[in-house]
Amino acid sequence: MAANNINAVKFQELIHGEKPVLVDFWAPWCGYCRRIGPAYDQIAGQYGEDLNVVKVNIDEEPGLAEVWKIEVIPTLVLYRGGQAIDSVTAPQSKADIERFIKAGLSR
Amino acid sequence: MNERRMYDMVVVGGGPGGYSAALYAARAGLDTVVLEKLSAGGQMALTQQIDNYPGFEEGVDGFELGEKMQAQAHRFGAVTEYAEVHGVDFTSDPKVIHTSEGAFYGRTVVIATGANPRELGLAGERELVGRGVAYCAACDGMAYRGKTVVVVGGGNSAVGDALLLSRIAKKVILVHRRDTLRATKVYHDQLRKAENVEFRWNSAVAQLLHQEKVTGVRLRNVLTGEEETLDCDGVFISVGRKPVTEFLAGAVALDGSGYVVADETTAASVRGVYAVGDVRTKLLRQVVTAVADGAMAVHMAEEYLAENA
């Protein structure tokens, strides 16, 4: 299962929903963002039951990047109940991303 | 032992060396797994345009080339597992690879973990990556069009970066701890001819100055101790590479810089273990030399497996 790109409207709907949301803020010109892609899609498949796993292209949604103060990409942010509960920039491995998710969800 | 995780060959690292080994191994009928922590391609995946890999007359995107190498190895039956390797045991038979996803067992092992850019170790260096601190002029240079950048280092890659940036940036300042360059002579004249390149000899970066982004650097003269502040928009750090070999912790012989000691046969100090690509002691670290290593490692592994059947 691939992680879908969402727009600002869908973003608002999801982060206020029941399930926590993991967002990958990225852009097509960011080389390291692409490296995250294949592992991130796998994570969408693995964690899909507990978590909405999505992406935001900051070139298409600059407003979201500004509101959530995304200065560096790729940045992954975990949201619950409309709030950002944690973030990680440029994770080094799929295992890094999984550690980040598990730590965030156990809070 | 988990039988499902027993392989003829375990390849650690999914760059060009690793996937070439996997391709050759799979075609030789060896049951092969590639352990990759993030995505195919390794360092190559961060290079947008590779112009010195034969067969792509218009150049090729490094990330795409990585995915193609992976798909080609998969076509012949090799598999990839997303796993981060934590440690190894090469004394047992089969050899054991400990990972974030549990243990993998291999009759042979190919080390293909590559090398990462060496850091200066300055305060804020990691946090400022992408906000003024960069390690790859070819990757990140375009963001500094018309700006002022500092390049740190004096070897071929630093000088190559300075030349590339001189065609993009308004001004390039090359900072080097010695009073001469270690780079190959042909680069020197080109660099001296570039009108927008300045030099700061016998100097090291003492501090990164920044708000949200880099605003400048504080330099220290290593002979006199004198300090100087330079305003700049970016700092390109080009002070060599660091092989990814910490997980090996004494399992095979490494040289003084941490590279796996192996000659053109790729055979490491333990029988049945091979080192390919940037992680191996070698003179030239390129995609083409990495893929050649991959083929060689499989040739050696086939001999080893035949002798130890």
GROMACS .gro file of C-alpha atoms in nm:
model
  416
    1MET     CA    1   0.000   0.000   0.000
    2ALA     CA    2   0.138   0.339  -0.094
    3ALA     CA    3   0.111   0.644   0.130
    4ASN     CA    4  -0.117   0.898  -0.041
    5ASN     CA    5  -0.052   1.268  -0.087
    6ILE     CA    6  -0.318   1.481   0.077
    7ASN     CA    7  -0.426   1.845   0.050
    8ALA     CA    8  -0.497   2.098   0.325
    9VAL     CA    9  -0.868   2.011   0.346
   10LYS     CA   10  -0.803   1.640   0.388
   11PHE     CA   11  -0.523   1.720   0.632
   12GLN     CA   12  -0.762   1.911   0.863
   13GLU     CA   13  -1.016   1.631   0.843
   14LEU     CA   14  -0.762   1.358   0.923
   15ILE     CA   15  -0.575   1.521   1.211
   16HIS     CA   16  -0.905   1.585   1.392
   17GLY     CA   17  -1.019   1.229   1.331
   18GLU     CA   18  -0.999   0.935   1.570
   19LYS     CA   19  -0.689   0.769   1.433
   20PRO     CA   20  -0.346   0.925   1.485
   21VAL     CA   21  -0.188   1.054   1.164
   22LEU     CA   22   0.169   1.027   1.041
   23VAL     CA   23   0.259   1.294   0.784
   24ASP     CA   24   0.571   1.298   0.569
   25PHE     CA   25   0.636   1.657   0.460
   26TRP     CA   26   0.834   1.632   0.138
   27ALA     CA   27   0.898   1.789  -0.204
   28PRO     CA   28   0.989   1.641  -0.542
   29TRP     CA   29   1.322   1.830  -0.555
   30CYS     CA   30   1.440   1.685  -0.223
   31GLY     CA   31   1.673   1.393  -0.290
   32TYR     CA   32   1.663   1.248   0.059
   33CYS     CA   33   1.280   1.260   0.057
   34ARG     CA   34   1.280   1.013  -0.229
   35ARG     CA   35   1.503   0.776  -0.034
   36ILE     CA   36   1.241   0.764   0.243
   37GLY     CA   37   0.966   0.680  -0.008
   38PRO     CA   38   0.986   0.300  -0.049
   39ALA     CA   39   1.020   0.236   0.325
   40TYR     CA   40   0.742   0.486   0.399
   41ASP     CA   41   0.505   0.304   0.163
   42GLN     CA   42   0.581  -0.023   0.343
   43ILE     CA   43   0.507   0.145   0.675
   44ALA     CA   44   0.171   0.262   0.536
   45GLY     CA   45   0.090  -0.106   0.476
   46GLN     CA   46   0.220  -0.230   0.810
   47TYR     CA   47   0.071   0.038   1.037
   48GLY     CA   48  -0.240   0.124   0.834
   49GLU     CA   49  -0.479  -0.021   1.094
   50ASP     CA   50  -0.357   0.199   1.379
   51LEU     CA   51  -0.245   0.502   1.190
   52ASN     CA   52  -0.327   0.713   0.884
   53VAL     CA   53   0.003   0.727   0.696
   54VAL     CA   54   0.005   1.015   0.446
   55LYS     CA   55   0.230   1.266   0.270
   56VAL     CA   56   0.215   1.640   0.213
   57ASN     CA   57   0.400   1.792  -0.083
   58ILE     CA   58   0.510   2.130   0.057
   59ASP     CA   59   0.533   2.282  -0.291
   60GLU     CA   60   0.162   2.213  -0.340
   61GLU     CA   61   0.063   2.297   0.018
   62PRO     CA   62   0.302   2.574   0.129
   63GLY     CA   63   0.044   2.696   0.380
   64LEU     CA   64   0.057   2.371   0.579
   65ALA     CA   65   0.437   2.380   0.590
   66GLU     CA   66   0.421   2.736   0.720
   67VAL     CA   67   0.156   2.669   0.987
   68TRP     CA   68   0.342   2.366   1.118
   69LYS     CA   69   0.683   2.535   1.089
   70ILE     CA   70   0.838   2.276   0.860
   71GLU     CA   71   1.182   2.426   0.789
   72VAL     CA   72   1.368   2.118   0.675
   73ILE     CA   73   1.246   1.823   0.472
   74PRO     CA   74   1.189   1.537   0.493
   75THR     CA   75   1.018   1.588   0.830
   76LEU     CA   76   0.776   1.331   0.968
   77VAL     CA   77   0.514   1.458   1.214
   78LEU     CA   78   0.281   1.247   1.426
   79TYR     CA   79  -0.058   1.406   1.501
   80ARG     CA   80  -0.326   1.307   1.748
   81GLY     CA   81  -0.643   1.501   1.832
   82GLY     CA   82  -0.539   1.791   1.611
   83GLN     CA   83  -0.203   1.832   1.787
   84ALA     CA   84   0.148   1.752   1.669
   85ILE     CA   85   0.285   1.516   1.934
   86ASP     CA   86   0.632   1.455   1.793
   87SER     CA   87   0.845   1.501   1.483
   88VAL     CA   88   1.163   1.361   1.330
   89THR     CA   89   1.377   1.505   1.052
   90ALA     CA   90   1.560   1.294   0.793
   91PRO     CA   91   1.530   0.952   0.962
   92GLN     CA   92   1.825   0.730   0.867
   93SER     CA   93   1.646   0.397   0.829
   94LYS     CA   94   1.307   0.227   0.818
   95ALA     CA   95   1.385   0.107   1.170
   96ASP     CA   96   1.433   0.473   1.274
   97ILE     CA   97   1.085   0.558   1.146
   98GLU     CA   98   0.932   0.259   1.328
   99ARG     CA   99   1.103   0.356   1.655
  100PHE     CA  100   0.964   0.708   1.613
  101ILE     CA  101   0.610   0.576   1.555
  102LYS     CA  102   0.619   0.333   1.849
  103ALA     CA  103   0.754   0.596   2.089
  104GLY     CA  104   0.489   0.846   1.975
  105LEU     CA  105   0.195   0.604   1.997
  106SER     CA  106   0.296   0.482   2.343
  107ARG     CA  107   0.274   0.833   2.490
  108MET     CA  108   1.781  -2.126   1.377
  109ASN     CA  109   1.507  -1.984   1.164
  110GLU     CA  110   1.534  -2.190   0.841
  111ARG     CA  111   1.343  -1.927   0.650
  112ARG     CA  112   1.625  -1.683   0.708
  113MET     CA  113   1.907  -1.910   0.592
  114TYR     CA  114   2.070  -1.789   0.268
  115ASP     CA  115   2.365  -1.879   0.048
  116MET     CA  116   2.454  -1.511   0.046
  117VAL     CA  117   2.356  -1.223   0.272
  118VAL     CA  118   2.439  -0.884   0.122
  119VAL     CA  119   2.456  -0.599   0.374
  120GLY     CA  120   2.372  -0.273   0.197
  121GLY     CA  121   2.168  -0.200  -0.115
  122GLY     CA  122   2.388   0.035  -0.317
  123PRO     CA  123   2.537  -0.042  -0.659
  124GLY     CA  124   2.797  -0.283  -0.515
  125GLY     CA  125   2.540  -0.472  -0.310
  126TYR     CA  126   2.282  -0.508  -0.586
  127SER     CA  127   2.546  -0.611  -0.842
  128ALA     CA  128   2.655  -0.886  -0.604
  129ALA     CA  129   2.289  -0.984  -0.559
  130LEU     CA  130   2.233  -0.988  -0.936
  131TYR     CA  131   2.534  -1.210  -1.003
  132ALA     CA  132   2.455  -1.434  -0.705
  133ALA     CA  133   2.091  -1.482  -0.803
  134ARG     CA  134   2.192  -1.560  -1.162
  135ALA     CA  135   2.442  -1.813  -1.028
  136GLY     CA  136   2.155  -1.985  -0.850
  137LEU     CA  137   2.248  -1.866  -0.500
  138ASP     CA  138   1.966  -1.797  -0.256
  139THR     CA  139   2.032  -1.427  -0.186
  140VAL     CA  140   1.898  -1.155   0.042
  141VAL     CA  141   1.992  -0.787   0.046
  142LEU     CA  142   1.956  -0.613   0.383
  143GLU     CA  143   1.888  -0.243   0.324
  144LYS     CA  144   1.801   0.008   0.595
  145LEU     CA  145   1.617   0.260   0.380
  146SER     CA  146   1.609   0.236   0.001
  147ALA     CA  147   1.809   0.111  -0.294
  148GLY     CA  148   2.101   0.307  -0.432
  149GLY     CA  149   2.308   0.412  -0.131
  150GLN     CA  150   2.505   0.734  -0.173
  151MET     CA  151   2.435   0.715  -0.546
  152ALA     CA  152   2.063   0.773  -0.476
  153LEU     CA  153   2.144   1.126  -0.357
  154THR     CA  154   2.308   1.218  -0.687
  155GLN     CA  155   2.055   1.364  -0.928
  156GLN     CA  156   2.261   1.322  -1.239
  157ILE     CA  157   2.525   1.053  -1.292
  158ASP     CA  158   2.720   1.121  -1.611
  159ASN     CA  159   3.003   0.871  -1.576
  160TYR     CA  160   2.812   0.544  -1.566
  161PRO     CA  161   2.833   0.399  -1.917
  162GLY     CA  162   2.518   0.327  -2.113
  163PHE     CA  163   2.325   0.643  -2.027
  164GLU     CA  164   2.429   0.898  -2.287
  165GLU     CA  165   2.216   1.174  -2.133
  166GLY     CA  166   2.315   1.083  -1.778
  167VAL     CA  167   2.095   0.902  -1.531
  168ASP     CA  168   1.927   0.993  -1.202
  169GLY     CA  169   2.105   0.807  -0.919
  170PHE     CA  170   1.786   0.720  -0.734
  171GLU     CA  171   1.631   0.571  -1.047
  172LEU     CA  172   1.949   0.379  -1.126
  173GLY     CA  173   1.938   0.233  -0.773
  174GLU     CA  174   1.578   0.120  -0.818
  175LYS     CA  175   1.665  -0.031  -1.156
  176MET     CA  176   1.959  -0.225  -1.008
  177GLN     CA  177   1.729  -0.352  -0.733
  178ALA     CA  178   1.456  -0.454  -0.978
  179GLN     CA  179   1.712  -0.633  -1.197
  180ALA     CA  180   1.844  -0.837  -0.903
  181HIS     CA  181   1.486  -0.916  -0.796
  182ARG     CA  182   1.405  -1.033  -1.147
  183PHE     CA  183   1.647  -1.322  -1.098
  184GLY     CA  184   1.517  -1.410  -0.753
  185ALA     CA  185   1.716  -1.201  -0.505
  186VAL     CA  186   1.503  -1.048  -0.229
  187THR     CA  187   1.535  -0.728  -0.023
  188GLU     CA  188   1.454  -0.695   0.346
  189TYR     CA  189   1.434  -0.352   0.509
  190ALA     CA  190   1.655  -0.413   0.809
  191GLU     CA  191   1.914  -0.215   1.001
  192VAL     CA  192   2.219  -0.427   1.082
  193HIS     CA  193   2.339  -0.402   1.443
  194GLY     CA  194   2.610  -0.666   1.462
  195VAL     CA  195   2.758  -0.980   1.313
  196ASP     CA  196   2.904  -1.314   1.418
  197PHE     CA  197   3.143  -1.449   1.156
  198THR     CA  198   3.289  -1.720   1.381
  199SER     CA  199   2.986  -1.946   1.352
  200ASP     CA  200   2.875  -2.150   1.051
  201PRO     CA  201   2.654  -2.021   0.898
  202LYS     CA  202   2.753  -1.663   0.967
  203VAL     CA  203   2.500  -1.455   1.161
  204ILE     CA  204   2.380  -1.100   1.091
  205HIS     CA  205   2.186  -0.936   1.374
  206THR     CA  206   1.932  -0.675   1.261
  207SER     CA  207   1.635  -0.467   1.371
  208GLU     CA  208   1.420  -0.745   1.216
  209GLY     CA  209   1.596  -1.030   1.394
  210ALA     CA  210   1.884  -1.256   1.282
  211PHE     CA  211   1.971  -1.355   0.924
  212TYR     CA  212   2.202  -1.647   0.844
  213GLY     CA  213   2.438  -1.664   0.549
  214ARG     CA  214   2.686  -1.920   0.422
  215THR     CA  215   2.862  -1.619   0.269
  216VAL     CA  216   2.837  -1.249   0.349
  217VAL     CA  217   2.898  -0.946   0.128
  218ILE     CA  218   2.966  -0.620   0.311
  219ALA     CA  219   2.839  -0.336   0.092
  220THR     CA  220   2.758  -0.066   0.346
  221GLY     CA  221   2.946   0.215   0.172
  222ALA     CA  222   3.079   0.533   0.324
  223ASN     CA  223   2.917   0.856   0.439
  224PRO     CA  224   3.057   1.209   0.428
  225ARG     CA  225   3.277   1.289   0.726
  226GLU     CA  226   3.145   1.563   0.953
  227LEU     CA  227   3.344   1.851   1.104
  228GLY     CA  228   3.184   1.786   1.443
  229LEU     CA  229   3.079   2.149   1.499
  230ALA     CA  230   2.793   2.256   1.723
  231GLY     CA  231   2.470   2.274   1.521
  232GLU     CA  232   2.620   2.095   1.220
  233ARG     CA  233   2.361   1.816   1.205
  234GLU     CA  234   2.062   2.039   1.275
  235LEU     CA  235   2.168   2.282   1.002
  236VAL     CA  236   2.188   2.021   0.727
  237GLY     CA  237   1.954   2.149   0.457
  238ARG     CA  238   1.960   2.496   0.615
  239GLY     CA  239   2.301   2.601   0.494
  240VAL     CA  240   2.516   2.299   0.579
  241ALA     CA  241   2.569   2.057   0.290
  242TYR     CA  242   2.802   1.769   0.200
  243CYS     CA  243   2.737   1.738  -0.172
  244ALA     CA  244   2.779   2.032  -0.408
  245ALA     CA  245   2.641   1.834  -0.701
  246CYS     CA  246   2.326   1.758  -0.499
  247ASP     CA  247   2.262   2.084  -0.317
  248GLY     CA  248   2.460   2.343  -0.513
  249MET     CA  249   2.168   2.471  -0.719
  250ALA     CA  250   2.006   2.623  -0.409
  251TYR     CA  251   2.299   2.869  -0.383
  252ARG     CA  252   2.268   3.044  -0.717
  253GLY     CA  253   2.400   3.398  -0.681
  254LYS     CA  254   2.492   3.345  -0.316
  255THR     CA  255   2.815   3.323  -0.117
  256VAL     CA  256   2.935   2.981  -0.007
  257VAL     CA  257   3.225   2.841   0.192
  258VAL     CA  258   3.383   2.510   0.091
  259VAL     CA  259   3.583   2.329   0.360
  260GLY     CA  260   3.859   2.088   0.257
  261GLY     CA  261   4.159   2.057   0.026
  262GLY     CA  262   4.130   1.725  -0.154
  263ASN     CA  263   3.994   1.642  -0.498
  264SER     CA  264   3.633   1.640  -0.385
  265ALA     CA  265   3.662   1.978  -0.208
  266VAL     CA  266   3.828   2.134  -0.512
  267GLY     CA  267   3.573   1.973  -0.745
  268ASP     CA  268   3.295   2.113  -0.527
  269ALA     CA  269   3.454   2.459  -0.527
  270LEU     CA  270   3.479   2.455  -0.908
  271LEU     CA  271   3.122   2.338  -0.953
  272LEU     CA  272   2.995   2.600  -0.707
  273SER     CA  273   3.199   2.876  -0.873
  274ARG     CA  274   2.975   2.835  -1.178
  275ILE     CA  275   2.658   2.873  -0.968
  276ALA     CA  276   2.735   3.092  -0.667
  277LYS     CA  277   2.833   3.460  -0.663
  278LYS     CA  278   3.141   3.388  -0.452
  279VAL     CA  279   3.317   3.075  -0.327
  280ILE     CA  280   3.562   3.079  -0.037
  281LEU     CA  281   3.777   2.767  -0.003
  282VAL     CA  282   3.891   2.704   0.354
  283HIS     CA  283   4.178   2.460   0.403
  284ARG     CA  284   4.386   2.372   0.710
  285ARG     CA  285   4.712   2.359   0.513
  286ASP     CA  286   4.880   2.610   0.281
  287THR     CA  287   4.854   2.394  -0.032
  288LEU     CA  288   4.590   2.176  -0.192
  289ARG     CA  289   4.614   1.798  -0.194
  290ALA     CA  290   4.401   1.789  -0.507
  291THR     CA  291   4.529   1.662  -0.843
  292LYS     CA  292   4.729   1.930  -1.030
  293VAL     CA  293   4.483   1.965  -1.320
  294TYR     CA  294   4.231   2.114  -1.079
  295HIS     CA  295   4.465   2.384  -0.948
  296ASP     CA  296   4.483   2.599  -1.261
  297GLN     CA  297   4.111   2.576  -1.323
  298LEU     CA  298   4.051   2.692  -0.971
  299ARG     CA  299   4.299   2.982  -0.991
  300LYS     CA  300   4.134   3.094  -1.316
  301ALA     CA  301   3.792   3.108  -1.155
  302GLU     CA  302   3.758   3.477  -1.069
  303ASN     CA  303   3.502   3.434  -0.794
  304VAL     CA  304   3.702   3.188  -0.583
  305GLU     CA  305   3.894   3.310  -0.278
  306PHE     CA  306   4.120   3.107  -0.049
  307ARG     CA  307   4.173   3.099   0.325
  308TRP     CA  308   4.486   2.891   0.389
  309ASN     CA  309   4.588   2.741   0.723
  310SER     CA  310   4.235   2.792   0.842
  311ALA     CA  311   3.966   2.583   1.005
  312VAL     CA  312   3.600   2.652   1.077
  313ALA     CA  313   3.569   2.712   1.450
  314GLN     CA  314   3.198   2.791   1.462
  315LEU     CA  315   2.887   2.792   1.243
  316LEU     CA  316   2.698   3.120   1.274
  317HIS     CA  317   2.325   3.092   1.220
  318GLN     CA  318   1.973   3.203   1.294
  319GLU     CA  319   1.723   2.967   1.133
  320LYS     CA  320   1.979   2.919   0.858
  321VAL     CA  321   2.354   2.956   0.826
  322THR     CA  322   2.459   3.322   0.817
  323GLY     CA  323   2.836   3.281   0.832
  324VAL     CA  324   3.133   3.103   0.980
  325ARG     CA  325   3.400   3.191   1.232
  326LEU     CA  326   3.741   3.086   1.103
  327ARG     CA  327   4.052   3.025   1.310
  328ASN     CA  328   4.401   3.041   1.164
  329VAL     CA  329   4.559   2.713   1.278
  330LEU     CA  330   4.910   2.868   1.292
  331THR     CA  331   4.843   3.205   1.456
  332GLY     CA  332   4.513   3.138   1.633
  333GLU     CA  333   4.375   3.457   1.478
  334GLU     CA  334   4.000   3.453   1.419
  335GLU     CA  335   3.791   3.595   1.137
  336THR     CA  336   3.419   3.606   1.064
  337LEU     CA  337   3.293   3.542   0.712
  338ASP     CA  338   2.937   3.607   0.601
  339CYS     CA  339   2.798   3.328   0.383
  340ASP     CA  340   2.475   3.153   0.291
  341GLY     CA  341   2.608   2.801   0.278
  342VAL     CA  342   2.891   2.579   0.401
  343PHE     CA  343   2.987   2.278   0.189
  344ILE     CA  344   3.185   2.030   0.397
  345SER     CA  345   3.414   1.812   0.190
  346VAL     CA  346   3.665   1.661   0.429
  347GLY     CA  347   3.652   1.299   0.323
  348ARG     CA  348   3.436   0.998   0.390
  349LYS     CA  349   3.371   0.765   0.678
  350PRO     CA  350   3.305   0.398   0.600
  351VAL     CA  351   3.004   0.234   0.764
  352THR     CA  352   3.184  -0.044   0.950
  353GLU     CA  353   3.105   0.013   1.319
  354PHE     CA  354   2.865  -0.284   1.319
  355LEU     CA  355   3.158  -0.512   1.228
  356ALA     CA  356   3.332  -0.444   1.564
  357GLY     CA  357   3.640  -0.661   1.527
  358ALA     CA  358   3.476  -0.928   1.309
  359VAL     CA  359   3.702  -0.853   1.009
  360ALA     CA  360   4.026  -0.656   0.965
  361LEU     CA  361   3.980  -0.282   0.905
  362ASP     CA  362   4.245  -0.029   0.805
  363GLY     CA  363   4.332   0.280   1.010
  364SER     CA  364   4.046   0.479   0.856
  365GLY     CA  365   3.790   0.203   0.918
  366TYR     CA  366   3.770   0.057   0.567
  367VAL     CA  367   3.744  -0.322   0.531
  368VAL     CA  368   4.085  -0.453   0.424
  369ALA     CA  369   4.037  -0.641   0.096
  370ASP     CA  370   4.219  -0.638  -0.238
  371GLU     CA  371   4.072  -0.666  -0.588
  372THR     CA  372   3.943  -1.015  -0.504
  373THR     CA  373   3.715  -0.843  -0.245
  374ALA     CA  374   3.801  -1.121   0.004
  375ALA     CA  375   3.800  -0.988   0.362
  376SER     CA  376   4.013  -1.134   0.644
  377VAL     CA  377   3.748  -1.399   0.724
  378ARG     CA  378   3.683  -1.673   0.467
  379GLY     CA  379   3.343  -1.644   0.301
  380VAL     CA  380   3.319  -1.271   0.374
  381TYR     CA  381   3.365  -1.014   0.096
  382ALA     CA  382   3.374  -0.633   0.089
  383VAL     CA  383   3.251  -0.444  -0.218
  384GLY     CA  384   3.225  -0.081  -0.320
  385ASP     CA  385   3.316   0.225  -0.113
  386VAL     CA  386   3.354   0.029   0.212
  387ARG     CA  387   3.658  -0.161   0.077
  388THR     CA  388   4.018  -0.035   0.076
  389LYS     CA  389   4.061   0.084  -0.283
  390LEU     CA  390   4.203   0.368  -0.489
  391LEU     CA  391   3.894   0.476  -0.681
  392ARG     CA  392   3.544   0.491  -0.534
  393GLN     CA  393   3.298   0.512  -0.821
  394VAL     CA  394   2.974   0.341  -0.923
  395VAL     CA  395   3.160   0.148  -1.194
  396THR     CA  396   3.423   0.018  -0.952
  397ALA     CA  397   3.154  -0.078  -0.700
  398VAL     CA  398   2.959  -0.285  -0.953
  399ALA     CA  399   3.280  -0.458  -1.065
  400ASP     CA  400   3.344  -0.553  -0.702
  401GLY     CA  401   2.996  -0.706  -0.678
  402ALA     CA  402   3.065  -0.942  -0.966
  403MET     CA  403   3.406  -1.035  -0.825
  404ALA     CA  404   3.264  -1.111  -0.479
  405VAL     CA  405   3.020  -1.361  -0.626
  406HIS     CA  406   3.297  -1.528  -0.827
  407MET     CA  407   3.496  -1.572  -0.505
  408ALA     CA  408   3.189  -1.683  -0.308
  409GLU     CA  409   3.107  -1.953  -0.563
  410GLU     CA  410   3.460  -2.094  -0.527
  411TYR     CA  411   3.431  -2.083  -0.149
  412LEU     CA  412   3.090  -2.255  -0.151
  413ALA     CA  413   3.217  -2.526  -0.387
  414GLU     CA  414   3.512  -2.595  -0.155
  415ASN     CA  415   3.295  -2.596   0.157
  416ALA     CA  416   2.992  -2.781   0.023
   0.00000   0.00000   0.00000
